[in-house]
């Protein structure tokens, strides 16, 4: 397994619509394992293939157990090929998001509290996942990546985007207004 390089905002590959995957097999399985390793290495909760420069429809999602002990889907790994949101339920809810491809920023984004995701596993077997809360948010964020959409695109009010700054003296993180971020 290997840790892949995560590309960041400004790279045009993050803005492309990704291709559906039609070839299942050893290469895809290896790529999916590398994606999982890359996500874990970066302490991420999700990663989409375009973030490692591959414009194909594959995402990996893993919500941490820590802080989400009540959620039965916490700690579960999801590897989804050609994921699609087939149902979204409830009123849009605000919540903070960051992105491994936009380091140093977080912002408040409106997402559906419940989604049903359909897709395939790495062998091509159909998958159906019902996700709530934070997990539903991660799926919406990762599937957006496959369409060239970043979380900042959902933020109209610049006050809702904040920069995370590490205080050199105390080593603590604080937030400050980010202003506009275009990418
Ligand atoms: Zn992201």
Short mmCIF file of C-alpha atoms and ligand atoms in Angstrom, two decimals:
data_model
loop_
_atom_site.label_atom_id
_atom_site.label_comp_id
_atom_site.label_asym_id
_atom_site.label_seq_id
_atom_site.Cartn_x
_atom_site.Cartn_y
_atom_site.Cartn_z
CA UNK A 1 0.00 0.00 0.00
CA UNK A 2 1.09 3.53 -0.49
CA UNK A 3 0.16 7.01 0.63
CA UNK A 4 -0.79 9.12 -2.37
CA UNK A 5 -0.22 12.82 -2.79
CA UNK A 6 -3.29 14.95 -2.06
CA UNK A 7 -3.69 17.83 -4.49
CA UNK A 8 -4.94 21.22 -3.30
CA UNK A 9 -7.18 24.00 -4.47
CA UNK A 10 -6.00 25.65 -7.64
CA UNK A 11 -5.26 22.31 -9.29
CA UNK A 12 -7.68 22.01 -12.25
CA UNK A 13 -8.26 18.29 -11.59
CA UNK A 14 -10.34 19.24 -8.54
CA UNK A 15 -12.72 21.08 -10.85
CA UNK A 16 -13.30 18.31 -13.42
CA UNK A 17 -16.30 16.03 -13.55
CA UNK A 18 -15.02 12.51 -12.95
CA UNK A 19 -15.64 9.48 -15.17
CA UNK A 20 -17.69 6.46 -14.09
CA UNK A 21 -15.62 3.35 -13.34
CA UNK A 22 -16.35 0.38 -15.59
CA UNK A 23 -13.29 -1.81 -14.95
CA UNK A 24 -13.34 -3.77 -11.73
CA UNK A 25 -10.42 -5.88 -10.62
CA UNK A 26 -7.01 -5.92 -9.02
CA UNK A 27 -5.97 -2.41 -10.11
CA UNK A 28 -9.11 -0.85 -8.71
CA UNK A 29 -8.75 -2.82 -5.46
CA UNK A 30 -5.19 -1.61 -5.05
CA UNK A 31 -6.14 1.98 -5.82
CA UNK A 32 -8.98 1.81 -3.25
CA UNK A 33 -6.57 0.45 -0.60
CA UNK A 34 -4.16 3.31 -1.33
CA UNK A 35 -7.02 5.80 -1.03
CA UNK A 36 -7.93 4.39 2.40
CA UNK A 37 -4.34 4.56 3.53
CA UNK A 38 -4.02 8.13 2.25
CA UNK A 39 -7.21 9.20 4.05
CA UNK A 40 -6.07 7.67 7.34
CA UNK A 41 -2.57 9.07 7.00
CA UNK A 42 -4.04 12.57 6.56
CA UNK A 43 -6.47 12.08 9.48
CA UNK A 44 -9.36 12.60 7.09
CA UNK A 45 -12.93 11.31 7.38
CA UNK A 46 -13.33 10.95 3.63
CA UNK A 47 -11.42 11.17 0.38
CA UNK A 48 -12.49 11.31 -3.26
CA UNK A 49 -10.31 10.10 -6.15
CA UNK A 50 -9.96 13.55 -7.77
CA UNK A 51 -8.18 14.67 -4.58
CA UNK A 52 -5.30 12.37 -5.49
CA UNK A 53 -5.45 13.57 -9.09
CA UNK A 54 -7.54 10.70 -10.49
CA UNK A 55 -10.76 11.83 -12.17
CA UNK A 56 -12.70 8.62 -11.58
CA UNK A 57 -15.81 8.06 -9.48
CA UNK A 58 -14.49 6.47 -6.29
CA UNK A 59 -14.78 7.69 -2.70
CA UNK A 60 -13.70 6.34 0.68
CA UNK A 61 -15.39 7.38 3.90
CA UNK A 62 -14.61 6.56 7.51
CA UNK A 63 -16.16 8.45 10.37
CA UNK A 64 -14.04 8.24 13.52
CA UNK A 65 -15.35 6.36 16.54
CA UNK A 66 -13.97 9.00 18.82
CA UNK A 67 -16.61 11.64 19.43
CA UNK A 68 -19.28 9.62 17.64
CA UNK A 69 -19.61 6.66 20.03
CA UNK A 70 -23.42 6.84 19.83
CA UNK A 71 -23.42 6.34 16.09
CA UNK A 72 -23.47 2.68 14.98
CA UNK A 73 -21.84 3.64 11.66
CA UNK A 74 -18.85 5.31 13.35
CA UNK A 75 -15.62 3.47 12.66
CA UNK A 76 -17.10 1.70 9.67
CA UNK A 77 -15.17 1.97 6.42
CA UNK A 78 -17.08 2.66 3.21
CA UNK A 79 -15.44 2.26 -0.19
CA UNK A 80 -17.93 3.24 -2.86
CA UNK A 81 -17.49 3.10 -6.62
CA UNK A 82 -19.80 5.25 -8.76
CA UNK A 83 -21.65 6.63 -5.71
CA UNK A 84 -24.89 8.46 -6.25
CA UNK A 85 -27.30 10.10 -3.85
CA UNK A 86 -30.64 8.55 -4.71
CA UNK A 87 -32.56 10.10 -1.84
CA UNK A 88 -32.04 13.11 0.40
CA UNK A 89 -34.36 13.73 3.31
CA UNK A 90 -35.11 16.42 5.86
CA UNK A 91 -34.41 20.12 6.11
CA UNK A 92 -30.96 21.36 5.16
CA UNK A 93 -28.82 21.75 8.30
CA UNK A 94 -25.74 23.90 8.89
CA UNK A 95 -22.47 22.27 9.97
CA UNK A 96 -18.74 22.91 9.81
CA UNK A 97 -16.67 21.29 7.09
CA UNK A 98 -13.06 21.26 6.08
CA UNK A 99 -11.33 19.58 3.17
CA UNK A 100 -7.93 17.94 2.80
CA UNK A 101 -7.62 19.81 -0.50
CA UNK A 102 -8.28 23.19 1.16
CA UNK A 103 -5.93 23.03 4.14
CA UNK A 104 -6.31 25.62 6.88
CA UNK A 105 -9.95 26.52 6.26
CA UNK A 106 -13.31 25.52 7.68
CA UNK A 107 -16.73 26.76 6.78
CA UNK A 108 -20.37 26.32 7.54
CA UNK A 109 -22.24 24.38 4.86
CA UNK A 110 -25.90 23.40 4.58
CA UNK A 111 -26.44 19.67 3.99
CA UNK A 112 -29.26 17.15 4.14
CA UNK A 113 -29.42 15.27 7.45
CA UNK A 114 -30.21 11.93 5.77
CA UNK A 115 -29.12 10.54 2.42
CA UNK A 116 -29.34 7.19 0.68
CA UNK A 117 -26.25 6.44 -1.41
CA UNK A 118 -26.11 3.80 -4.11
CA UNK A 119 -23.03 2.54 -5.85
CA UNK A 120 -20.83 -0.51 -6.12
CA UNK A 121 -18.04 -2.07 -4.14
CA UNK A 122 -14.57 -2.62 -5.65
CA UNK A 123 -15.73 -5.90 -7.18
CA UNK A 124 -18.78 -4.33 -8.82
CA UNK A 125 -21.34 -5.62 -6.34
CA UNK A 126 -24.22 -3.15 -5.77
CA UNK A 127 -24.17 -1.22 -2.49
CA UNK A 128 -26.84 0.81 -0.76
CA UNK A 129 -25.99 2.92 2.29
CA UNK A 130 -28.33 4.97 4.43
CA UNK A 131 -26.44 7.69 6.26
CA UNK A 132 -27.52 10.21 8.89
CA UNK A 133 -25.99 13.29 10.45
CA UNK A 134 -22.26 13.73 10.12
CA UNK A 135 -21.89 10.62 7.97
CA UNK A 136 -24.54 11.96 5.55
CA UNK A 137 -22.59 15.22 5.43
CA UNK A 138 -19.35 13.40 4.54
CA UNK A 139 -21.03 11.51 1.70
CA UNK A 140 -22.48 14.74 0.27
CA UNK A 141 -19.07 16.42 0.50
CA UNK A 142 -17.20 13.51 -1.16
CA UNK A 143 -19.73 12.99 -3.94
CA UNK A 144 -19.53 16.73 -4.70
CA UNK A 145 -15.80 16.21 -5.40
CA UNK A 146 -16.70 13.80 -8.22
CA UNK A 147 -18.60 16.64 -9.88
CA UNK A 148 -15.83 19.19 -9.41
CA UNK A 149 -17.65 20.90 -6.53
CA UNK A 150 -15.84 22.03 -3.36
CA UNK A 151 -17.42 22.91 -0.02
CA UNK A 152 -16.53 26.58 -0.44
CA UNK A 153 -18.88 26.68 -3.46
CA UNK A 154 -21.78 26.26 -1.03
CA UNK A 155 -20.75 29.23 1.09
CA UNK A 156 -22.23 32.52 -0.02
CA UNK A 157 -21.59 34.51 3.14
CA UNK A 158 -17.81 35.12 3.47
CA UNK A 159 -18.22 35.30 7.26
CA UNK A 160 -19.04 31.60 7.24
CA UNK A 161 -15.59 30.72 5.94
CA UNK A 162 -12.85 30.81 8.58
CA UNK A 163 -9.14 30.34 8.53
CA UNK A 164 -7.54 28.10 11.13
CA UNK A 165 -4.38 29.72 12.39
CA UNK A 166 -1.88 28.17 14.75
CA UNK A 167 -0.68 30.56 17.40
CA UNK A 168 3.10 30.28 17.38
CA UNK A 169 3.41 31.26 21.05
CA UNK A 170 0.83 28.92 22.56
CA UNK A 171 0.63 26.22 19.86
CA UNK A 172 -3.14 26.59 20.01
CA UNK A 173 -5.41 26.97 17.03
CA UNK A 174 -7.69 29.91 16.59
CA UNK A 175 -10.10 30.98 13.88
CA UNK A 176 -10.20 34.17 11.93
CA UNK A 177 -12.35 35.42 9.05
CA UNK A 178 -11.00 34.16 5.75
CA UNK A 179 -12.57 36.51 3.29
CA UNK A 180 -13.20 35.13 -0.15
CA UNK A 181 -11.39 32.06 -1.38
CA UNK A 182 -11.54 31.36 -5.09
CA UNK A 183 -10.38 28.15 -6.65
ZN1 LIG B 1 -13.02 17.57 0.41
#
